[in-house]
């Protein structure tokens, strides 16, 4: 018979049998063996051995979550140092259904033990529990009903998913009834893409709702800034996703999915040349940009406008990254950081060039 | 119009004194092949011909194209006559980087799972050109060398008895009116500057969209001429073996009525995109299709072409399924596409090309190793001293092919 998985169970004062709101202020305490829903889990999941239950009051956790979670981590670490055979591989928290304080505590405890102690963790929450939005990315959350009526299903599934985590198996939200981490993950499908496309189309043509493999994201919209009133007084900057960098690519910006942007001086330069600058963008033919980098970063024209007095001046720093296959999330972050730096140095307008 | 395929199933490839097939064993006179290619193109300075076999610890780098040996045995009209096809073998061309977007083929190890070409014996041509040669001429020289080599090999088998003979039937097959009418919009890359495709010998920047008999595509009607990211460039092999066309032909007359193929392009200017999309949709409407599969090539800018066509078709009452890959970031946390439309409610995902894969060192490397760090999908720190590397799937040939050739997909986790 395989060894049972040593498991710690986390519950609040109510499910731990200490009492209701009057006991909501109690600090985390350790009890050997299962309590409350833990007895249900132990009965239904023979591979799990609940070696202890941590019970804490909802208010105690909510009032100072970080410190309270640190206390729980400390409790487990202390057990580890005194008992050589104390080797928990899994922590299960809840189910907490739609209870706000309890849900936050469950999710925070899961996040902490997996990150700090290397113990797998899962909780069970209703999808509208406020903890879901905050913790879904790092924490494995099994779907639960909104109230305790769904205890048996949620506890059983939480135990099953927990064992899968310990076994290193992939959790598939649609199959395992978990809340997705909001991440896209590759896998090898049974049929090639063309065949899946035709099957999907036949269903759609027959009137069934297609089960898309990628639901359309909703794009954020950025309202344009108001027009610059007096260009002759304005400081302009150049920003490009076209990959124009000083020759040699000092920041080693990648040719695709760039992990950074660079800030480079234009001081003393009247125009760029193939000797001073180059393109590192991997998404377009760089021949012409390398021949004359002003084609992508139009310094030559900006200097003309500056001399003619049509703009106040050109900011002496330009920013560059590579837009090729760079994820929208990264691009947003670079945009926000570049904008903050530009505002800091008093830039009023930017010419953005893409490729 | 009939097209007959004479298929030779290759079960062994070896270098030898002459070129030809005997009992499934393909012999290749490498010196004669190299000499023939150089006679036809004086830009080619050096051609090294090597074999790379499935399961070998071999990595091929800066692969430009992969081509299946196919040559006309009878007839000259595209899509008709007799076509000699060598199954289970392909030609791969590689050499110093031209664009950024040549790719990697690993014949074994974790990278092999992501490319269909690890499962085929490959005849690899590593080609150097006479310098200086501008990048566009360089690309052309390698493209033509690949297709000429494929022809050279296939032509050596014209007089051998094929293992299988297959009649490719299409519009002569009677279709019951009750069958759903399914069309195919085949979008090919045509952005110029090393991002081209050739349709019936003509650059795809011009003269598209057109509706074609699907058999024309099988008969070398579409050739790759681009250096777009390796993961979702349609190599010439992918065009020759277009899986959407193969599937649609296989169920034609029994499960659906395959109404035809509209090949269209991906122009760079907005007005041209709108014109191409509108014209492609018009051709699908003329075919009276009730549903359409749409495939794509490249990503980012081409997402706009795909979404325009999906939107216009759906608004015309025609159901669509589009095949696309994703760029969701290395951790999968980002949204995946550069353009969207609410009508695109049925997408097939061929995988997140940003996902990283660890490739161990290989005993044999064909092609210029240091160029890895400059490939799209590579990183400046990609290549380690021990020869191992971490790359994005983007750098692997065919990893997220948007014709739907492979099994890779992506889901919520």
Tab-separated table of C-alpha atoms in Angstrom, chain A:
chain	number	residue	atom	x	y	z
A	1	UNK	CA	0.000	0.000	0.000
A	2	UNK	CA	1.446	3.396	-1.000
A	3	UNK	CA	2.318	5.798	1.767
A	4	UNK	CA	-0.392	8.317	2.585
A	5	UNK	CA	0.185	11.960	1.752
A	6	UNK	CA	0.773	13.956	4.921
A	7	UNK	CA	-1.651	16.856	4.740
A	8	UNK	CA	-2.315	19.957	6.827
A	9	UNK	CA	-5.834	21.356	6.874
A	10	UNK	CA	-6.635	25.023	7.467
A	11	UNK	CA	-10.081	26.103	8.720
A	12	UNK	CA	-11.625	29.102	10.482
A	13	UNK	CA	-12.964	29.167	14.036
A	14	UNK	CA	-16.442	28.134	12.940
A	15	UNK	CA	-15.469	25.030	10.948
A	16	UNK	CA	-12.773	24.286	13.544
A	17	UNK	CA	-15.506	23.956	16.147
A	18	UNK	CA	-14.349	26.840	18.363
A	19	UNK	CA	-17.487	28.936	17.911
A	20	UNK	CA	-19.044	31.732	15.857
A	21	UNK	CA	-18.308	35.456	15.640
A	22	UNK	CA	-17.460	35.554	19.348
A	23	UNK	CA	-14.388	33.423	18.609
A	24	UNK	CA	-13.414	35.288	15.385
A	25	UNK	CA	-10.480	36.941	17.116
A	26	UNK	CA	-8.547	33.775	18.054
A	27	UNK	CA	-4.950	33.437	16.931
A	28	UNK	CA	-3.833	30.433	14.805
A	29	UNK	CA	-3.641	27.209	16.790
A	30	UNK	CA	-2.460	23.723	15.902
A	31	UNK	CA	-4.556	20.624	16.589
A	32	UNK	CA	-3.271	17.159	15.784
A	33	UNK	CA	-5.432	15.202	13.344
A	34	UNK	CA	-8.547	16.232	11.389
A	35	UNK	CA	-11.315	18.519	12.618
A	36	UNK	CA	-14.683	19.382	11.060
A	37	UNK	CA	-14.499	19.214	7.247
A	38	UNK	CA	-11.102	17.545	7.659
A	39	UNK	CA	-12.871	14.457	9.008
A	40	UNK	CA	-15.013	14.420	5.867
A	41	UNK	CA	-11.872	14.677	3.682
A	42	UNK	CA	-10.070	11.951	5.647
A	43	UNK	CA	-13.100	9.701	5.203
A	44	UNK	CA	-13.407	10.257	1.488
A	45	UNK	CA	-9.772	10.411	0.382
A	46	UNK	CA	-7.944	7.311	1.641
A	47	UNK	CA	-4.625	8.549	0.168
A	48	UNK	CA	-4.674	11.603	2.446
A	49	UNK	CA	-3.596	11.590	6.070
A	50	UNK	CA	-4.550	14.801	7.836
A	51	UNK	CA	-1.735	15.124	10.354
A	52	UNK	CA	-2.950	18.377	11.812
A	53	UNK	CA	-5.490	21.170	11.581
A	54	UNK	CA	-4.698	24.855	11.900
A	55	UNK	CA	-7.642	26.866	13.178
A	56	UNK	CA	-7.695	30.664	13.155
A	57	UNK	CA	-10.369	33.315	13.693
A	58	UNK	CA	-11.676	35.205	10.643
A	59	UNK	CA	-11.120	38.619	12.228
A	60	UNK	CA	-7.669	37.752	13.520
A	61	UNK	CA	-6.642	36.856	9.933
A	62	UNK	CA	-8.436	39.784	8.263
A	63	UNK	CA	-7.059	42.449	10.574
A	64	UNK	CA	-3.427	41.780	9.826
A	65	UNK	CA	-3.296	39.178	7.092
A	66	UNK	CA	0.441	39.233	6.331
A	67	UNK	CA	1.496	38.876	9.955
A	68	UNK	CA	-1.150	36.225	10.649
A	69	UNK	CA	-0.070	34.186	7.625
A	70	UNK	CA	3.561	34.488	8.775
A	71	UNK	CA	2.472	33.110	12.136
A	72	UNK	CA	0.943	30.064	10.424
A	73	UNK	CA	4.084	29.498	8.368
A	74	UNK	CA	6.021	29.724	11.647
A	75	UNK	CA	3.735	27.162	13.286
A	76	UNK	CA	4.412	24.644	10.502
A	77	UNK	CA	8.162	25.334	10.507
A	78	UNK	CA	8.275	24.798	14.278
A	79	UNK	CA	6.585	21.391	13.880
A	80	UNK	CA	9.131	20.495	11.222
A	81	UNK	CA	12.065	21.162	13.526
A	82	UNK	CA	10.769	19.077	16.422
A	83	UNK	CA	9.478	15.989	14.588
A	84	UNK	CA	11.638	14.156	12.032
A	85	UNK	CA	8.682	12.251	10.591
A	86	UNK	CA	6.696	15.497	10.045
A	87	UNK	CA	6.792	15.765	6.271
A	88	UNK	CA	3.636	17.480	4.991
A	89	UNK	CA	3.371	17.534	1.190
A	90	UNK	CA	-0.013	19.220	0.934
A	91	UNK	CA	-2.077	21.916	2.586
A	92	UNK	CA	-5.820	22.129	1.987
A	93	UNK	CA	-7.696	25.240	3.075
A	94	UNK	CA	-11.455	25.495	3.524
A	95	UNK	CA	-13.740	25.070	1.586
A	96	UNK	CA	-14.607	28.721	2.226
A	97	UNK	CA	-17.490	29.046	-0.292
A	98	UNK	CA	-18.436	32.715	-0.673
A	99	UNK	CA	-17.205	33.824	2.774
A	100	UNK	CA	-15.014	36.885	2.205
A	101	UNK	CA	-12.699	36.958	5.259
A	102	UNK	CA	-12.376	33.176	5.345
A	103	UNK	CA	-11.704	32.992	1.589
A	104	UNK	CA	-8.954	35.603	1.778
A	105	UNK	CA	-7.294	33.751	4.649
A	106	UNK	CA	-7.491	30.373	2.860
A	107	UNK	CA	-5.981	31.743	-0.340
A	108	UNK	CA	-3.264	33.718	1.452
A	109	UNK	CA	-2.258	30.666	3.505
A	110	UNK	CA	-2.082	28.547	0.328
A	111	UNK	CA	0.079	31.113	-1.426
A	112	UNK	CA	2.426	31.416	1.550
A	113	UNK	CA	3.000	27.715	2.202
A	114	UNK	CA	3.633	26.887	-1.448
A	115	UNK	CA	6.035	29.801	-1.890
A	116	UNK	CA	7.837	29.694	1.458
A	117	UNK	CA	7.649	26.043	2.506
A	118	UNK	CA	7.451	24.260	-0.856
A	119	UNK	CA	4.218	22.535	0.154
A	120	UNK	CA	1.519	22.061	-2.486
A	121	UNK	CA	-1.724	23.813	-1.628
A	122	UNK	CA	-5.326	24.104	-2.774
A	123	UNK	CA	-8.452	25.800	-1.537
A	124	UNK	CA	-12.103	25.716	-2.597
A	125	UNK	CA	-14.023	28.941	-3.174
A	126	UNK	CA	-17.119	30.171	-4.905
A	127	UNK	CA	-16.203	32.050	-8.080
A	128	UNK	CA	-17.552	35.315	-6.648
A	129	UNK	CA	-15.470	35.126	-3.485
A	130	UNK	CA	-13.359	38.332	-3.453
A	131	UNK	CA	-10.236	36.214	-2.902
A	132	UNK	CA	-10.608	34.700	-6.391
A	133	UNK	CA	-9.663	37.863	-8.287
A	134	UNK	CA	-6.688	38.523	-6.008
A	135	UNK	CA	-5.272	35.015	-5.683
A	136	UNK	CA	-6.342	33.066	-8.782
A	137	UNK	CA	-2.975	33.530	-10.534
A	138	UNK	CA	-0.753	31.900	-7.872
A	139	UNK	CA	-3.247	29.699	-6.009
A	140	UNK	CA	-5.087	26.556	-7.143
A	141	UNK	CA	-8.756	27.203	-6.393
A	142	UNK	CA	-11.361	24.464	-6.731
A	143	UNK	CA	-14.842	25.646	-7.610
A	144	UNK	CA	-17.267	25.540	-4.695
A	145	UNK	CA	-20.921	26.418	-4.251
A	146	UNK	CA	-21.822	29.726	-2.606
A	147	UNK	CA	-22.711	28.114	0.728
A	148	UNK	CA	-22.055	25.092	2.879
A	149	UNK	CA	-24.674	22.996	1.059
A	150	UNK	CA	-21.949	22.081	-1.425
A	151	UNK	CA	-19.465	20.978	1.245
A	152	UNK	CA	-19.195	17.345	0.206
A	153	UNK	CA	-18.494	18.065	-3.505
A	154	UNK	CA	-16.076	20.896	-2.801
A	155	UNK	CA	-14.126	19.020	-0.125
A	156	UNK	CA	-13.883	15.864	-2.242
A	157	UNK	CA	-12.697	17.750	-5.303
A	158	UNK	CA	-10.250	19.851	-3.303
A	159	UNK	CA	-8.670	16.650	-1.947
A	160	UNK	CA	-8.549	15.074	-5.421
A	161	UNK	CA	-6.967	18.176	-6.997
A	162	UNK	CA	-4.516	18.410	-4.093
A	163	UNK	CA	-3.354	14.858	-4.740
A	164	UNK	CA	-2.928	15.670	-8.432
A	165	UNK	CA	-0.732	18.633	-7.500
A	166	UNK	CA	1.417	16.410	-5.298
A	167	UNK	CA	1.710	13.897	-8.159
A	168	UNK	CA	2.851	16.697	-10.488
A	169	UNK	CA	-0.100	16.161	-12.856
A	170	UNK	CA	-1.457	19.022	-14.978
A	171	UNK	CA	-4.618	20.631	-13.624
A	172	UNK	CA	-7.081	21.373	-16.436
A	173	UNK	CA	-9.765	23.815	-15.235
A	174	UNK	CA	-12.491	22.495	-17.524
A	175	UNK	CA	-11.855	18.896	-16.500
A	176	UNK	CA	-10.871	19.396	-12.853
A	177	UNK	CA	-13.538	22.005	-12.050
A	178	UNK	CA	-10.985	24.531	-10.850
A	179	UNK	CA	-10.884	28.276	-11.426
A	180	UNK	CA	-8.315	28.990	-14.148
A	181	UNK	CA	-5.138	30.831	-13.185
A	182	UNK	CA	-5.799	33.114	-16.159
A	183	UNK	CA	-2.767	31.683	-17.949
A	184	UNK	CA	-2.489	30.150	-21.388
A	185	UNK	CA	-0.672	26.841	-21.418
A	186	UNK	CA	0.363	24.658	-24.331
A	187	UNK	CA	-0.594	21.009	-24.675
A	188	UNK	CA	-0.722	18.445	-27.445
A	189	UNK	CA	-4.317	17.912	-28.586
A	190	UNK	CA	-5.552	14.535	-29.815
A	191	UNK	CA	-6.239	15.774	-33.353
A	192	UNK	CA	-4.246	18.189	-35.538
A	193	UNK	CA	-5.485	21.776	-35.819
A	194	UNK	CA	-6.995	21.424	-39.304
A	195	UNK	CA	-9.155	18.506	-38.200
A	196	UNK	CA	-10.263	20.335	-35.047
A	197	UNK	CA	-11.147	23.351	-37.213
A	198	UNK	CA	-13.375	21.301	-39.483
A	199	UNK	CA	-15.090	19.563	-36.552
A	200	UNK	CA	-15.702	22.953	-34.930
A	201	UNK	CA	-17.071	24.392	-38.178
A	202	UNK	CA	-19.462	21.469	-38.738
A	203	UNK	CA	-20.865	21.987	-35.239
A	204	UNK	CA	-21.194	25.716	-35.837
A	205	UNK	CA	-22.866	25.269	-39.235
A	206	UNK	CA	-25.337	22.815	-37.685
A	207	UNK	CA	-26.412	25.567	-35.285
A	208	UNK	CA	-24.512	24.503	-32.155
A	209	UNK	CA	-22.527	27.056	-30.164
A	210	UNK	CA	-18.856	26.594	-31.064
A	211	UNK	CA	-16.440	25.793	-28.271
A	212	UNK	CA	-13.685	28.183	-29.191
A	213	UNK	CA	-10.138	27.349	-28.122
A	214	UNK	CA	-9.406	31.021	-27.473
A	215	UNK	CA	-12.097	33.418	-26.288
A	216	UNK	CA	-11.670	36.933	-27.662
A	217	UNK	CA	-9.923	39.229	-25.187
A	218	UNK	CA	-11.355	42.665	-24.539
A	219	UNK	CA	-8.862	45.315	-25.563
A	220	UNK	CA	-8.212	48.280	-23.330
A	221	UNK	CA	-8.867	51.660	-24.936
A	222	UNK	CA	-6.616	54.641	-24.319
A	223	UNK	CA	-8.263	58.049	-24.790
A	224	UNK	CA	-5.939	60.276	-26.848
A	225	UNK	CA	-4.274	63.128	-24.969
A	226	UNK	CA	-5.581	66.613	-25.840
A	227	UNK	CA	-3.799	68.340	-28.731
A	228	UNK	CA	-0.641	70.328	-27.934
A	229	UNK	CA	-1.622	74.025	-28.079
A	230	UNK	CA	1.695	75.517	-29.034
A	231	UNK	CA	4.075	73.198	-30.859
A	232	UNK	CA	6.698	75.934	-31.170
A	233	UNK	CA	7.113	75.806	-27.391
A	234	UNK	CA	6.727	72.081	-26.902
A	235	UNK	CA	9.357	69.492	-26.066
A	236	UNK	CA	8.959	66.386	-28.200
A	237	UNK	CA	10.392	62.934	-27.761
A	238	UNK	CA	10.943	59.997	-30.099
A	239	UNK	CA	9.832	56.531	-29.012
A	240	UNK	CA	9.927	53.462	-31.250
A	241	UNK	CA	8.981	49.787	-31.156
A	242	UNK	CA	11.012	49.391	-34.351
A	243	UNK	CA	14.179	48.213	-32.603
A	244	UNK	CA	16.563	51.095	-33.455
A	245	UNK	CA	19.445	50.922	-30.975
A	246	UNK	CA	23.041	52.163	-30.866
A	247	UNK	CA	25.230	49.821	-32.906
A	248	UNK	CA	26.229	46.784	-30.893
A	249	UNK	CA	22.884	46.692	-29.034
A	250	UNK	CA	24.330	47.669	-25.628
A	251	UNK	CA	21.245	46.530	-23.652
A	252	UNK	CA	20.972	43.295	-25.653
A	253	UNK	CA	17.328	43.883	-26.515
A	254	UNK	CA	15.911	40.663	-27.986
A	255	UNK	CA	14.818	40.437	-31.649
A	256	UNK	CA	11.416	39.145	-30.501
A	257	UNK	CA	9.385	39.270	-27.275
A	258	UNK	CA	11.703	41.947	-25.895
A	259	UNK	CA	12.247	41.734	-22.139
A	260	UNK	CA	13.163	45.418	-21.829
A	261	UNK	CA	13.281	48.827	-23.467
A	262	UNK	CA	16.330	51.056	-23.780
A	263	UNK	CA	16.850	54.794	-23.285
A	264	UNK	CA	19.545	56.308	-25.509
A	265	UNK	CA	21.060	59.739	-25.917
A	266	UNK	CA	20.638	61.822	-29.050
A	267	UNK	CA	22.918	64.575	-27.755
A	268	UNK	CA	25.221	65.990	-30.424
A	269	UNK	CA	23.626	63.890	-33.188
A	270	UNK	CA	22.115	65.600	-36.201
A	271	UNK	CA	20.967	62.365	-37.804
A	272	UNK	CA	21.459	58.644	-37.319
A	273	UNK	CA	23.646	56.598	-39.600
A	274	UNK	CA	24.256	52.947	-40.264
A	275	UNK	CA	27.593	53.370	-38.491
A	276	UNK	CA	26.069	54.640	-35.249
A	277	UNK	CA	22.735	52.804	-35.097
A	278	UNK	CA	21.081	49.583	-36.239
A	279	UNK	CA	17.789	47.682	-36.084
A	280	UNK	CA	17.544	44.599	-33.874
A	281	UNK	CA	13.879	43.984	-34.694
A	282	UNK	CA	13.262	40.401	-35.844
A	283	UNK	CA	9.884	40.956	-37.422
A	284	UNK	CA	10.768	42.913	-40.535
A	285	UNK	CA	13.504	42.980	-43.115
A	286	UNK	CA	16.076	45.286	-41.456
A	287	UNK	CA	18.024	46.001	-44.681
A	288	UNK	CA	16.637	49.502	-45.205
A	289	UNK	CA	16.565	50.459	-41.543
A	290	UNK	CA	20.208	49.448	-41.206
A	291	UNK	CA	21.106	51.419	-44.318
A	292	UNK	CA	19.464	54.562	-42.884
A	293	UNK	CA	18.066	54.234	-39.331
A	294	UNK	CA	16.306	57.625	-39.693
A	295	UNK	CA	13.726	55.669	-41.719
A	296	UNK	CA	12.455	54.179	-38.462
A	297	UNK	CA	13.598	56.798	-35.935
A	298	UNK	CA	13.282	60.104	-37.845
A	299	UNK	CA	15.941	62.137	-36.048
A	300	UNK	CA	16.934	63.935	-39.266
A	301	UNK	CA	13.469	65.428	-39.760
A	302	UNK	CA	13.090	66.261	-36.070
A	303	UNK	CA	16.325	68.263	-36.157
A	304	UNK	CA	15.010	70.139	-39.211
A	305	UNK	CA	11.799	70.994	-37.359
A	306	UNK	CA	13.813	72.092	-34.354
A	307	UNK	CA	15.984	74.406	-36.493
A	308	UNK	CA	12.965	75.814	-38.280
A	309	UNK	CA	11.387	76.631	-34.899
A	310	UNK	CA	8.333	74.519	-35.609
A	311	UNK	CA	8.855	72.567	-32.419
A	312	UNK	CA	10.354	73.911	-29.197
A	313	UNK	CA	12.965	71.223	-28.863
A	314	UNK	CA	13.602	67.536	-29.164
A	315	UNK	CA	14.154	65.617	-25.950
A	316	UNK	CA	17.754	64.410	-25.965
A	317	UNK	CA	16.796	60.864	-24.935
A	318	UNK	CA	14.881	58.448	-27.127
A	319	UNK	CA	13.321	55.156	-26.076
A	320	UNK	CA	13.356	51.950	-28.088
A	321	UNK	CA	12.123	48.401	-27.810
A	322	UNK	CA	11.199	45.593	-30.195
A	323	UNK	CA	7.487	45.131	-30.864
A	324	UNK	CA	7.887	41.773	-32.592
A	325	UNK	CA	5.935	39.062	-30.734
A	326	UNK	CA	6.203	41.137	-27.567
A	327	UNK	CA	3.171	40.337	-25.468
A	328	UNK	CA	0.525	42.984	-24.913
A	329	UNK	CA	1.061	42.793	-21.153
A	330	UNK	CA	4.771	43.630	-21.475
A	331	UNK	CA	4.126	46.344	-24.037
A	332	UNK	CA	1.656	48.019	-21.670
A	333	UNK	CA	4.214	47.977	-18.886
A	334	UNK	CA	6.957	49.480	-21.089
A	335	UNK	CA	4.517	52.152	-22.280
A	336	UNK	CA	3.624	53.132	-18.730
A	337	UNK	CA	7.264	53.268	-17.616
A	338	UNK	CA	8.397	55.260	-20.646
A	339	UNK	CA	5.485	57.691	-20.215
A	340	UNK	CA	6.409	58.240	-16.556
A	341	UNK	CA	10.014	59.058	-17.492
A	342	UNK	CA	8.904	61.415	-20.273
A	343	UNK	CA	6.524	63.281	-17.974
A	344	UNK	CA	9.321	63.612	-15.441
A	345	UNK	CA	11.570	65.458	-17.878
A	346	UNK	CA	8.771	67.722	-19.121
A	347	UNK	CA	8.019	66.181	-22.514
A	348	UNK	CA	4.626	67.283	-23.898
A	349	UNK	CA	4.351	65.206	-27.049
A	350	UNK	CA	5.781	62.034	-28.504
A	351	UNK	CA	6.226	60.707	-31.994
A	352	UNK	CA	5.787	56.937	-31.846
A	353	UNK	CA	7.097	54.934	-34.742
A	354	UNK	CA	6.270	51.297	-35.290
A	355	UNK	CA	7.191	48.825	-38.004
